mmCIF file of C-alpha atoms in Angstrom:
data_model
loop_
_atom_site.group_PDB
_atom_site.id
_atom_site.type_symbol
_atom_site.label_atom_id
_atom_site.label_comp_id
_atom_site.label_asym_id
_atom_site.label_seq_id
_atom_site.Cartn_x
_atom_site.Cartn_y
_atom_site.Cartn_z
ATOM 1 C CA UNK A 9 -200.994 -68.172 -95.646
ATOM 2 C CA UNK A 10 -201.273 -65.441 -92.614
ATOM 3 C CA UNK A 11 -202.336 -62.151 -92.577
ATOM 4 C CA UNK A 12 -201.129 -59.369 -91.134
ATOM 5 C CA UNK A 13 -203.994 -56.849 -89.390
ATOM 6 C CA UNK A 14 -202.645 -53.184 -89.939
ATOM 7 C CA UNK A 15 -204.333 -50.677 -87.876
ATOM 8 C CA UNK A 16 -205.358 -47.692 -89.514
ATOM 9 C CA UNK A 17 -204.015 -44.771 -88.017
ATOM 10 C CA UNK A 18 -206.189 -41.366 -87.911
ATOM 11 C CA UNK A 19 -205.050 -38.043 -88.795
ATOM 12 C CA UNK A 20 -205.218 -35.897 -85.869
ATOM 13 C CA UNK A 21 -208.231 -33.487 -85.930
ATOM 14 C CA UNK A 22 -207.663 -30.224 -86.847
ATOM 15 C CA UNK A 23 -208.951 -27.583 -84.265
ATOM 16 C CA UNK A 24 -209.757 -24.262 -85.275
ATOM 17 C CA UNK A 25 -207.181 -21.199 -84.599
ATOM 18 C CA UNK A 26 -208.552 -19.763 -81.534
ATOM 19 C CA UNK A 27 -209.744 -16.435 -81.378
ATOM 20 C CA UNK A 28 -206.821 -14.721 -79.385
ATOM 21 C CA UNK A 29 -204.350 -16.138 -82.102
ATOM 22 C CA UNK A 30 -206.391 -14.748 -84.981
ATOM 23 C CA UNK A 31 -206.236 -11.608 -83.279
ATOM 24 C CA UNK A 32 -202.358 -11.561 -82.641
ATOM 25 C CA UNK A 33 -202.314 -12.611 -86.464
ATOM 26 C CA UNK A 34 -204.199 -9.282 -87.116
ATOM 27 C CA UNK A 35 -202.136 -7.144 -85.473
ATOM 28 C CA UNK A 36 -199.057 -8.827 -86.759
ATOM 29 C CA UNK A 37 -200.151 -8.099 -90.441
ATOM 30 C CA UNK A 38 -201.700 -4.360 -89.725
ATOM 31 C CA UNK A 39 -199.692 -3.011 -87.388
ATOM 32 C CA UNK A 40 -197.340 -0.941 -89.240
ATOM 33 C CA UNK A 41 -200.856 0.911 -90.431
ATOM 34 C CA UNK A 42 -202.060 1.495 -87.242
ATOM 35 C CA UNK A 43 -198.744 2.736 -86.252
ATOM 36 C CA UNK A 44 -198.577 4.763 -89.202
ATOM 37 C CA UNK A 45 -202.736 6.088 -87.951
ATOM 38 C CA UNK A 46 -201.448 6.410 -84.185
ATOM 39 C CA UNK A 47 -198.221 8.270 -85.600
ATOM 40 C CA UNK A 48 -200.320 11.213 -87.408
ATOM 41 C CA UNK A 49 -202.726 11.461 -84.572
ATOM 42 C CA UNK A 50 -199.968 11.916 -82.286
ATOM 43 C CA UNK A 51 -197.938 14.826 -83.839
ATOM 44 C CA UNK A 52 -201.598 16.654 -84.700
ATOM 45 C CA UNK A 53 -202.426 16.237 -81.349
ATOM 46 C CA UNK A 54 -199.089 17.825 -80.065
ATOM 47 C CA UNK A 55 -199.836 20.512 -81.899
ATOM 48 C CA UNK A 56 -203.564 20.856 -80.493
ATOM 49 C CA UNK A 57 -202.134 20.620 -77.499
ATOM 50 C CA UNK A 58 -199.711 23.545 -77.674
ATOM 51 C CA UNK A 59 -201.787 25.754 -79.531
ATOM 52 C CA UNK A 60 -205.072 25.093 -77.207
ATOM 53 C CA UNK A 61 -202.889 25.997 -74.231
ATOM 54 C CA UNK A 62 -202.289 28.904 -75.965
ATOM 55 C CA UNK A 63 -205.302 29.744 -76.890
ATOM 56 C CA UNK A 64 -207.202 29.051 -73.483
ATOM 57 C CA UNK A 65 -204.844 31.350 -71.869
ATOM 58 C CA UNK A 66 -206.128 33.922 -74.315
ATOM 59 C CA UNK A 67 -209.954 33.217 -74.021
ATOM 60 C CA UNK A 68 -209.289 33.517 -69.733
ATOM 61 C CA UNK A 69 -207.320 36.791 -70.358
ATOM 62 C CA UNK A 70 -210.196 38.353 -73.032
ATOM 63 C CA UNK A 71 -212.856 36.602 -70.443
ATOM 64 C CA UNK A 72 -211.164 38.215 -67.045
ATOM 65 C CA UNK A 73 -211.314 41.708 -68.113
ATOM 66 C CA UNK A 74 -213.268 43.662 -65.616
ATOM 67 C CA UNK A 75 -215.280 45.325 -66.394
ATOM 68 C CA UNK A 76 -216.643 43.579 -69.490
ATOM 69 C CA UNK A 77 -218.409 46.784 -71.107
ATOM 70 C CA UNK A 78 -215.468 48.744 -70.562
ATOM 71 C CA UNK A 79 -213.421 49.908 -73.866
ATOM 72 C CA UNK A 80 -210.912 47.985 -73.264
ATOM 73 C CA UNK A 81 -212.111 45.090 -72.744
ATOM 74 C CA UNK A 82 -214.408 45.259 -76.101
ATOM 75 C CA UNK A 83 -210.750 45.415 -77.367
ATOM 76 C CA UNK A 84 -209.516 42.099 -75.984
ATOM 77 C CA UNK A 85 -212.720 40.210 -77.135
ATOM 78 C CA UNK A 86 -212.651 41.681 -80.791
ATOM 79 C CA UNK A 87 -208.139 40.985 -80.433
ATOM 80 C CA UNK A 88 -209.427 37.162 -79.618
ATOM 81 C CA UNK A 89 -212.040 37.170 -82.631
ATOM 82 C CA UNK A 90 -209.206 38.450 -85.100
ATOM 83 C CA UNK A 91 -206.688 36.076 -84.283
ATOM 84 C CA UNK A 92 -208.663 32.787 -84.001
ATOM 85 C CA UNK A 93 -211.567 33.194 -86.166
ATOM 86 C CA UNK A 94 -209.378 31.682 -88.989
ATOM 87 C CA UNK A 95 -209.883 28.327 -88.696
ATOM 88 C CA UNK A 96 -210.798 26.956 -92.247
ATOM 89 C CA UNK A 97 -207.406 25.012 -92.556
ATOM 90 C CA UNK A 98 -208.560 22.684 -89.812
ATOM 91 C CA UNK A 99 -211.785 22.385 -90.512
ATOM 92 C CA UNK A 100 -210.336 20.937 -93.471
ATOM 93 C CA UNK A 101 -207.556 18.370 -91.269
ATOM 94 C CA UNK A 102 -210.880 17.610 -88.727
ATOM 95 C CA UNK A 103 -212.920 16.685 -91.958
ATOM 96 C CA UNK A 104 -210.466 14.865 -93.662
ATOM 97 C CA UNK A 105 -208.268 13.168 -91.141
ATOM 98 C CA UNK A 106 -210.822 10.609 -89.979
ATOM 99 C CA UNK A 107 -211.567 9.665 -93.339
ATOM 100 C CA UNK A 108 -208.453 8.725 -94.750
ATOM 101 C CA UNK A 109 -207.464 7.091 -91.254
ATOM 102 C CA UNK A 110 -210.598 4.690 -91.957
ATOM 103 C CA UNK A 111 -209.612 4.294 -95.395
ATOM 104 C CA UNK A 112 -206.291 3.624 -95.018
ATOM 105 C CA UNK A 113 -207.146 1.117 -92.200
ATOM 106 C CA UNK A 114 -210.206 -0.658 -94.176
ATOM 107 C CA UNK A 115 -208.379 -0.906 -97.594
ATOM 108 C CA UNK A 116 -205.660 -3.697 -96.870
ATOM 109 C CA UNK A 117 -207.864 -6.091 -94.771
ATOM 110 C CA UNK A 118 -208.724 -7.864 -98.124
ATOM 111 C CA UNK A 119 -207.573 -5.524 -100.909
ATOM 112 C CA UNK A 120 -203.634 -7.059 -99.697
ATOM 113 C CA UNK A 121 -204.701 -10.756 -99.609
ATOM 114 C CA UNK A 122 -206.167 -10.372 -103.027
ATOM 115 C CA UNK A 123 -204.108 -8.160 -104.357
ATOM 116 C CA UNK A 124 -201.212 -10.574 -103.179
ATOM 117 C CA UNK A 125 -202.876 -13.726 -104.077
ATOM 118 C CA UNK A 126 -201.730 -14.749 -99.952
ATOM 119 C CA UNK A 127 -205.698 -15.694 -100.055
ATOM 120 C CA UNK A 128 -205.377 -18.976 -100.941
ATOM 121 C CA UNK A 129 -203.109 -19.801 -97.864
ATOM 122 C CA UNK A 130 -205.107 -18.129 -95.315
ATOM 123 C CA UNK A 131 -208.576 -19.294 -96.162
ATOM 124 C CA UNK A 132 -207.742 -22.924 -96.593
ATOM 125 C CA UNK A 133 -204.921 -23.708 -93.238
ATOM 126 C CA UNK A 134 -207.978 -24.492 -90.832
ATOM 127 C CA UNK A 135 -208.809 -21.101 -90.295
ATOM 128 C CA UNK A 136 -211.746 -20.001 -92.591
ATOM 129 C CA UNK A 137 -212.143 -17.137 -94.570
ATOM 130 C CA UNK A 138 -215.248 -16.376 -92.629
ATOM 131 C CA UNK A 139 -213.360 -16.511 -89.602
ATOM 132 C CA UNK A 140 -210.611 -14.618 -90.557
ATOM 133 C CA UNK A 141 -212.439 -12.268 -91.875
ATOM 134 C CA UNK A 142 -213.807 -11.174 -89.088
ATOM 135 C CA UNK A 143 -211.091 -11.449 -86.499
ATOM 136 C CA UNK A 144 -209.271 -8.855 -89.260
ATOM 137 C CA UNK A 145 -212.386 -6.737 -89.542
ATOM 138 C CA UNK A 146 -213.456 -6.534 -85.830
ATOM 139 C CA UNK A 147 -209.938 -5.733 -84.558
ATOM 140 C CA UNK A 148 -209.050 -3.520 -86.777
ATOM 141 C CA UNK A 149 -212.853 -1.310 -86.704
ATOM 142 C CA UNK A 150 -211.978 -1.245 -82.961
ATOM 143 C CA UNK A 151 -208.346 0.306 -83.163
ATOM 144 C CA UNK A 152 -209.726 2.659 -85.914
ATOM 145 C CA UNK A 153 -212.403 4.120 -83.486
ATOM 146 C CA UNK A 154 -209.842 4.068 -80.767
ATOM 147 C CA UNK A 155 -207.545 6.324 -82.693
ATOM 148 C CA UNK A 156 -210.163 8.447 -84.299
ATOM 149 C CA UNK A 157 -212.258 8.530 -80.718
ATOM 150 C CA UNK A 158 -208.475 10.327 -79.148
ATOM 151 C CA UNK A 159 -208.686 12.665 -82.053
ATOM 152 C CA UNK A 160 -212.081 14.168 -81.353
ATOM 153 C CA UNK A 161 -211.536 14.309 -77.823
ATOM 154 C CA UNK A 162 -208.542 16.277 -78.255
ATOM 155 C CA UNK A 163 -210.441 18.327 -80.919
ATOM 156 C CA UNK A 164 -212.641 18.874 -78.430
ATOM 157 C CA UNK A 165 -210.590 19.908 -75.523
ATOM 158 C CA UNK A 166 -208.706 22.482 -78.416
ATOM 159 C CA UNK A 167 -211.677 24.109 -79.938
ATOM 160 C CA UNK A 168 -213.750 24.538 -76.813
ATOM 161 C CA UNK A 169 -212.957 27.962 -76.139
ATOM 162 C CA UNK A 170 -213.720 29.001 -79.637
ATOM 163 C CA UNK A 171 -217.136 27.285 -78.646
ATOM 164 C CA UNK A 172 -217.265 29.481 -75.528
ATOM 165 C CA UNK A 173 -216.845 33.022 -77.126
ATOM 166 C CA UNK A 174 -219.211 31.919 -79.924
ATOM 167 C CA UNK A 175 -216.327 32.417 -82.669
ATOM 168 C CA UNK A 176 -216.611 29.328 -83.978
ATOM 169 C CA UNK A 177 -220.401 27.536 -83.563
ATOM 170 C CA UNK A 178 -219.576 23.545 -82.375
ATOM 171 C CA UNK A 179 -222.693 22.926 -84.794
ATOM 172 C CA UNK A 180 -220.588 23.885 -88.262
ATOM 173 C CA UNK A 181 -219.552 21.206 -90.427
ATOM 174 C CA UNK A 182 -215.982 20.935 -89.978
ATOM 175 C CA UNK A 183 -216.363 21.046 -86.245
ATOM 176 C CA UNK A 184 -219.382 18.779 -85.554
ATOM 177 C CA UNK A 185 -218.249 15.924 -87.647
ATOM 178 C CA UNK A 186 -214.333 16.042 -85.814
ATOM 179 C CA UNK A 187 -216.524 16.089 -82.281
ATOM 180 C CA UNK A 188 -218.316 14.141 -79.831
ATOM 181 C CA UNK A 189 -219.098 10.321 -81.504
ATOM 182 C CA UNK A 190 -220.047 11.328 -85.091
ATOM 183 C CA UNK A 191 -215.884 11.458 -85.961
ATOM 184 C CA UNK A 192 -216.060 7.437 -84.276
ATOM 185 C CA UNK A 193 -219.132 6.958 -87.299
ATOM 186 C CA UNK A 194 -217.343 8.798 -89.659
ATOM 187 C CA UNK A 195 -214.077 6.910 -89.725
ATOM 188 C CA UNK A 196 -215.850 3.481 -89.023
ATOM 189 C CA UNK A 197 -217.965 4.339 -92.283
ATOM 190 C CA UNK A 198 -214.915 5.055 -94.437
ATOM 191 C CA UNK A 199 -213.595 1.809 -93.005
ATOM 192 C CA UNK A 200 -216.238 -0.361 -93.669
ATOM 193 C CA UNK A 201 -216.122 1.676 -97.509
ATOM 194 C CA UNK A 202 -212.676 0.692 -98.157
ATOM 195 C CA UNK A 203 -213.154 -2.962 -96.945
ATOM 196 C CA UNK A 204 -215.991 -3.454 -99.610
ATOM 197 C CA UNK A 205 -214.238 -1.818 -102.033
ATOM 198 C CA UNK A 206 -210.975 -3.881 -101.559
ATOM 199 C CA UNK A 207 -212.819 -6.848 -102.286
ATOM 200 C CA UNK A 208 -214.156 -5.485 -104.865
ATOM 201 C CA UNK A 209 -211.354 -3.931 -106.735
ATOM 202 C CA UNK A 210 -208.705 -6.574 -105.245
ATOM 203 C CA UNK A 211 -206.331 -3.795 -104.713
ATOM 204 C CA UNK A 212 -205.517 -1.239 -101.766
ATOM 205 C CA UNK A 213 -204.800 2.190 -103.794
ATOM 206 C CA UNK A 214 -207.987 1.952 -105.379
ATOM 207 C CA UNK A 215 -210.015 0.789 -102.703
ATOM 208 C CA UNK A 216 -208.473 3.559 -100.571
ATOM 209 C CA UNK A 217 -209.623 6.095 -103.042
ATOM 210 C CA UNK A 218 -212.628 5.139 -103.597
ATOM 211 C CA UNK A 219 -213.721 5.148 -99.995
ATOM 212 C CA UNK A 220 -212.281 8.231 -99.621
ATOM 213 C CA UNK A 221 -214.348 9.736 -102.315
ATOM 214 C CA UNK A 222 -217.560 8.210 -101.247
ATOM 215 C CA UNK A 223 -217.085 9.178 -97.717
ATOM 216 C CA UNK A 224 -215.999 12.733 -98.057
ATOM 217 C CA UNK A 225 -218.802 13.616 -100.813
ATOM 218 C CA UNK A 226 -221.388 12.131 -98.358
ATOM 219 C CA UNK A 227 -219.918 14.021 -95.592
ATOM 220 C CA UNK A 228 -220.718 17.435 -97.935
ATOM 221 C CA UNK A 229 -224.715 15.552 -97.764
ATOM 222 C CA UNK A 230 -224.788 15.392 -94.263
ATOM 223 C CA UNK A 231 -223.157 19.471 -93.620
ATOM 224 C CA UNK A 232 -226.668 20.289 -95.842
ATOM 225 C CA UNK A 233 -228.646 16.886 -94.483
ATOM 226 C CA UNK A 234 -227.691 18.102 -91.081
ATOM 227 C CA UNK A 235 -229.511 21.356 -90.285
ATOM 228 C CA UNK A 236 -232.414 19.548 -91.071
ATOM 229 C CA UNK A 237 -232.423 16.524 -87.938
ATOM 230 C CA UNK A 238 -234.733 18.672 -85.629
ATOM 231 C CA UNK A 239 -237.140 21.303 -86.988
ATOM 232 C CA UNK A 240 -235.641 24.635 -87.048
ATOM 233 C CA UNK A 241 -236.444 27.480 -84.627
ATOM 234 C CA UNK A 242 -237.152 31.319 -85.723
ATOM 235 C CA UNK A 243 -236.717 34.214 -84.155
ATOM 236 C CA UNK A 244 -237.504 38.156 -84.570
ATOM 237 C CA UNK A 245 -234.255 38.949 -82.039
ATOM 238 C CA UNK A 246 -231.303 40.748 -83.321
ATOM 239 C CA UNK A 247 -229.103 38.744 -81.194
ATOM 240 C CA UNK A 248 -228.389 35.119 -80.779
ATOM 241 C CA UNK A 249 -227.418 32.547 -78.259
ATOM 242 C CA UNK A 250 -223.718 31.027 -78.269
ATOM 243 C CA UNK A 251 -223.298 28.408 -80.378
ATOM 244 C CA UNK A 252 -226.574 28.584 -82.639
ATOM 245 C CA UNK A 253 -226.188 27.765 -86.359
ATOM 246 C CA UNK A 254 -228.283 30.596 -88.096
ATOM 247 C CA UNK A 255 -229.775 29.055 -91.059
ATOM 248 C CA UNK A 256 -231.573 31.741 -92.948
ATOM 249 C CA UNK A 257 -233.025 35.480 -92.691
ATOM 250 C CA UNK A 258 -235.797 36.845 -94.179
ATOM 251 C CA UNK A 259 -238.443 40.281 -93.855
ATOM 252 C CA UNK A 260 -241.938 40.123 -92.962
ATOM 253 C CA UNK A 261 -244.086 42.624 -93.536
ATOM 254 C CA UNK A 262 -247.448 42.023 -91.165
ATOM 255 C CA UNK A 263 -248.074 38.211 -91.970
ATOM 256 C CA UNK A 264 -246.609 38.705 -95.273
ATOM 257 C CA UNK A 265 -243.025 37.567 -96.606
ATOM 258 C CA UNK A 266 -241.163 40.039 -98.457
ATOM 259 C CA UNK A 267 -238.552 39.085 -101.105
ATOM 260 C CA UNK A 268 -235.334 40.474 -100.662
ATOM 261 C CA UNK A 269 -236.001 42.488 -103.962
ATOM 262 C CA UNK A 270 -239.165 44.481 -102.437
ATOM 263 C CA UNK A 271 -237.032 44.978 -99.143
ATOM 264 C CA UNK A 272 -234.379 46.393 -101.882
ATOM 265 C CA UNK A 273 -236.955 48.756 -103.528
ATOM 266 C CA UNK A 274 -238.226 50.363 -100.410
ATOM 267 C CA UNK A 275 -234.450 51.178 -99.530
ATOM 268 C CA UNK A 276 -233.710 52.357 -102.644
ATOM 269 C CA UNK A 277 -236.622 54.294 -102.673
ATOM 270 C CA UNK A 278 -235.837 56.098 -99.289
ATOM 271 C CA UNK A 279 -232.273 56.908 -100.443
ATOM 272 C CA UNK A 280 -230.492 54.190 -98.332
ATOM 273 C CA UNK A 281 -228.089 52.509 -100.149
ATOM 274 C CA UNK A 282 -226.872 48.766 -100.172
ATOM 275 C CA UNK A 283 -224.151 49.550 -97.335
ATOM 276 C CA UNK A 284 -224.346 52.601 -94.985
ATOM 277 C CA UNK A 285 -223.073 55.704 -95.854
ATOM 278 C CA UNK A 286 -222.316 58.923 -93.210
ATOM 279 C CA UNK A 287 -225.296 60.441 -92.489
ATOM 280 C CA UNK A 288 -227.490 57.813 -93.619
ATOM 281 C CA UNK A 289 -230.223 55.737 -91.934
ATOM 282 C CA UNK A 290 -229.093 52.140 -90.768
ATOM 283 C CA UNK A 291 -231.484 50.109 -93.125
ATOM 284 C CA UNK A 292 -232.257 47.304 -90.573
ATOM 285 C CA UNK A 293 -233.453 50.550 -88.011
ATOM 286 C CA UNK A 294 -234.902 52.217 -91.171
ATOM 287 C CA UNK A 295 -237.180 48.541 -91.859
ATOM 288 C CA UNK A 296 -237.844 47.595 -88.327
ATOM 289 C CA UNK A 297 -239.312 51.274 -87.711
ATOM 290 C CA UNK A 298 -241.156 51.150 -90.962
ATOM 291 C CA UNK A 299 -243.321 47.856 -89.844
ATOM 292 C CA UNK A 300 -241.315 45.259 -91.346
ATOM 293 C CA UNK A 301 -239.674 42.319 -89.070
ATOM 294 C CA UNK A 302 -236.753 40.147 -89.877
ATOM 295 C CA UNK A 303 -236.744 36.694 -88.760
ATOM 296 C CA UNK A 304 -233.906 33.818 -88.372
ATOM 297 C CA UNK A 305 -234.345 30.691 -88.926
ATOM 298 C CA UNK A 306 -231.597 28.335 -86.818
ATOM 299 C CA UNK A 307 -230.643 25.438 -84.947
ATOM 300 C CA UNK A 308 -229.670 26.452 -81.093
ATOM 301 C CA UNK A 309 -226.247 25.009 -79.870
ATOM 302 C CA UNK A 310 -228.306 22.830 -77.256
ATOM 303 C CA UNK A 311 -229.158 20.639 -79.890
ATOM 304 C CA UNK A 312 -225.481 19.631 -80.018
ATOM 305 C CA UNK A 313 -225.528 16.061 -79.070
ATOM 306 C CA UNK A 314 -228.914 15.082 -79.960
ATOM 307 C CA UNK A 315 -227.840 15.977 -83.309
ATOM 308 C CA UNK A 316 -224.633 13.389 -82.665
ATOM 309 C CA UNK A 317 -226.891 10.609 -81.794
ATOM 310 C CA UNK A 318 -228.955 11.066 -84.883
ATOM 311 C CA UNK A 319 -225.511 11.415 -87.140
ATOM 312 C CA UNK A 320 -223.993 8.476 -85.483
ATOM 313 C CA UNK A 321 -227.142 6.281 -85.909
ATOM 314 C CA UNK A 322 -227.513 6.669 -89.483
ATOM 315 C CA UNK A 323 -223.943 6.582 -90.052
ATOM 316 C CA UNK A 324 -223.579 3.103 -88.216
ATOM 317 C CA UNK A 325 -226.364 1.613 -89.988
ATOM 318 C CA UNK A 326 -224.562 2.184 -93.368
ATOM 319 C CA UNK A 327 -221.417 0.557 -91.775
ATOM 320 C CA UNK A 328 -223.603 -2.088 -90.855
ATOM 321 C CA UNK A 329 -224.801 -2.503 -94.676
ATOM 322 C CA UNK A 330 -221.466 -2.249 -96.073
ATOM 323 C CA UNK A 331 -220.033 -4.760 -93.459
ATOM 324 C CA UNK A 332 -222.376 -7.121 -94.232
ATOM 325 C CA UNK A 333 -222.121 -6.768 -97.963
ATOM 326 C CA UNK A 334 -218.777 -6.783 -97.827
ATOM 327 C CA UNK A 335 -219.332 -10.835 -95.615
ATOM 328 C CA UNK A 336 -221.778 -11.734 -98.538
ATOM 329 C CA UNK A 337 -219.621 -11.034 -101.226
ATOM 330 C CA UNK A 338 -216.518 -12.694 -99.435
ATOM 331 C CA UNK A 339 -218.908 -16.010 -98.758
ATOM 332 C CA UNK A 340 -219.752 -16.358 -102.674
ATOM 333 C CA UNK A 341 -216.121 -15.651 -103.807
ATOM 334 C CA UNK A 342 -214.070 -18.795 -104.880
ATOM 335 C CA UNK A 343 -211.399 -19.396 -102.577
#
């Protein structure tokens, strides 16, 4: 009787998907959203464009008047006030814009997969859901801080006349959180949001509005959180530096505060009514010459970027959180 020896042959070993691959893979899958992101940036910033060359030509016109006290140049600065004081519309866009970009970006890094059920391919053809996970999240945080970094500095470059003739301060809400590296933290924190919540919810419309609803109500915190990062300074001057955020105003009367209801007494009392009338005293002259002083309370427009730094390190350390929830949860979830 023989026997016949059969050699056993091995599989060959899987390797891992290498890093570049995973990251073609992730722009394969997202790219029509970051498109989509790049796409909106674009036309807003053709717009910013047009209207800030527009609008720098009028700040140089208003600001080359010679000589500055004359009449008419009081004119041209009050003509520049009037027409580009209104800005509340894109305070709104600069508020809002980052937000949903992060959302929109965060949302269908896991919210699709799960949504799709395409999870149980991914995680178990020799890549890893670990791994995957954070090829997808790392590539697509960067291209969302990319686009949203473009769309500050082109805020920026737009609104920085209205930052020069002190009609709009660079330290209000809608303007500081568009600027400088907070919009980077704010979109990166609505992206890390939607992530967690499309694991979560295992769907992208939900998890897209529930990070946008989280982010946007803490970015109404942080307007009120904000004037608050540095102590405030006061002062008893009637006129202010560009840029300064005035915070509050109140009458002192020695060492004494006065409520705005005794201030309102003694006016009344000396026949000055609420709002000028011909004829009558001015009631700031009238209070300042009766011994009482108003101070401000504010936070000066130098404080600009030390105020970024503190925004964009709190904000990063809740992206850091949610990130890292969002890995703990993915870990412990059955494939």
């Amino acid at each position: 009787m023989s026997s016949r020896t059969f050699d056993v042959i091995r599989p060959a070993e899987l390797r891992p998907v290498t890093w570049r691959r995973l990251v073609w893979v992730s722009w394969r899958r997202h790219r029509g959203t970051l498109l989509a992101a790049a796409a909106v940036v674009g036309a807003i910033g053709i717009y910013l464009i047009v209207t800030g060359i527009q609008l720098r030509s009028a700040y140089h016109q208003a600001a080359g008047c010679t000589p500055q006290s004359s009449q008419a140049c009081r004119f041209a600065w009050q003509t520049f006030h009037d027409n580009h004081s209104n800005v509340a519309m894109l305070s709104v866009v600069y508020v809002v814009l980052p937000l949903l970009l992060g959302a929109f970006a965060g949302a269908p890094i896991i919210g699709r997969e799960l949504e799709s059920g395409t999870f149980r391919f991914v995680w178990t053809q020799g890549v890893g859901r670990m791994r995957w996970a954070i090829a997808m999240i790392c590539a697509g945080a960067i291209s969302t801080a990319l686009i949203t970094g473009v769309f500050g500095l082109l805020v920026t470059w737009h609104d920085t006349p209205l930052w020069w003739a002190d009609t709009v301060p660079h330290l209000q809400a809608g303007e500081f959180s568009a600027t400088g590296i907070a919009v980077i933290a704010w979109a990166l924190l609505a992206y890390a949001a939607a992530l967690l919540a499309g694991l979560v919810f295992r769907k992208v419309v939900p998890a897209i509005g529930t990070a946008f609803a989280v982010t946007f109500g803490l970015a109404f915190v942080a307007s009120q959180l904000r004037q608050h990062y540095l102590p405030p300074l006061k002062t008893r001057s009637l006129d202010h530096v560009n840029g300064t955020m005035q915070l509050s105003q109140w009458w002192q009367q020695g060492d004494t505060r006065v409520s705005q209801e005794s201030v309102d007494k003694v006016l009344h009392a000396a026949g000055i009514g609420a709002g000028a009338q011909p004829g009558e005293p001015d009631p700031t002259s009238y209070l300042l010459h009766h011994g009482y002083t108003q101070w401000t309370s504010y936070q000066p427009g130098s404080r600009f970027w030390a105020f970024q730094w503190v925004e964009f390190g709190w904000l990063m350390v809740l992206v850091v959180v949610l990130v890292g929830a969002t890995f703990v949860l993915l870990r412990r979830r059955d494939a």
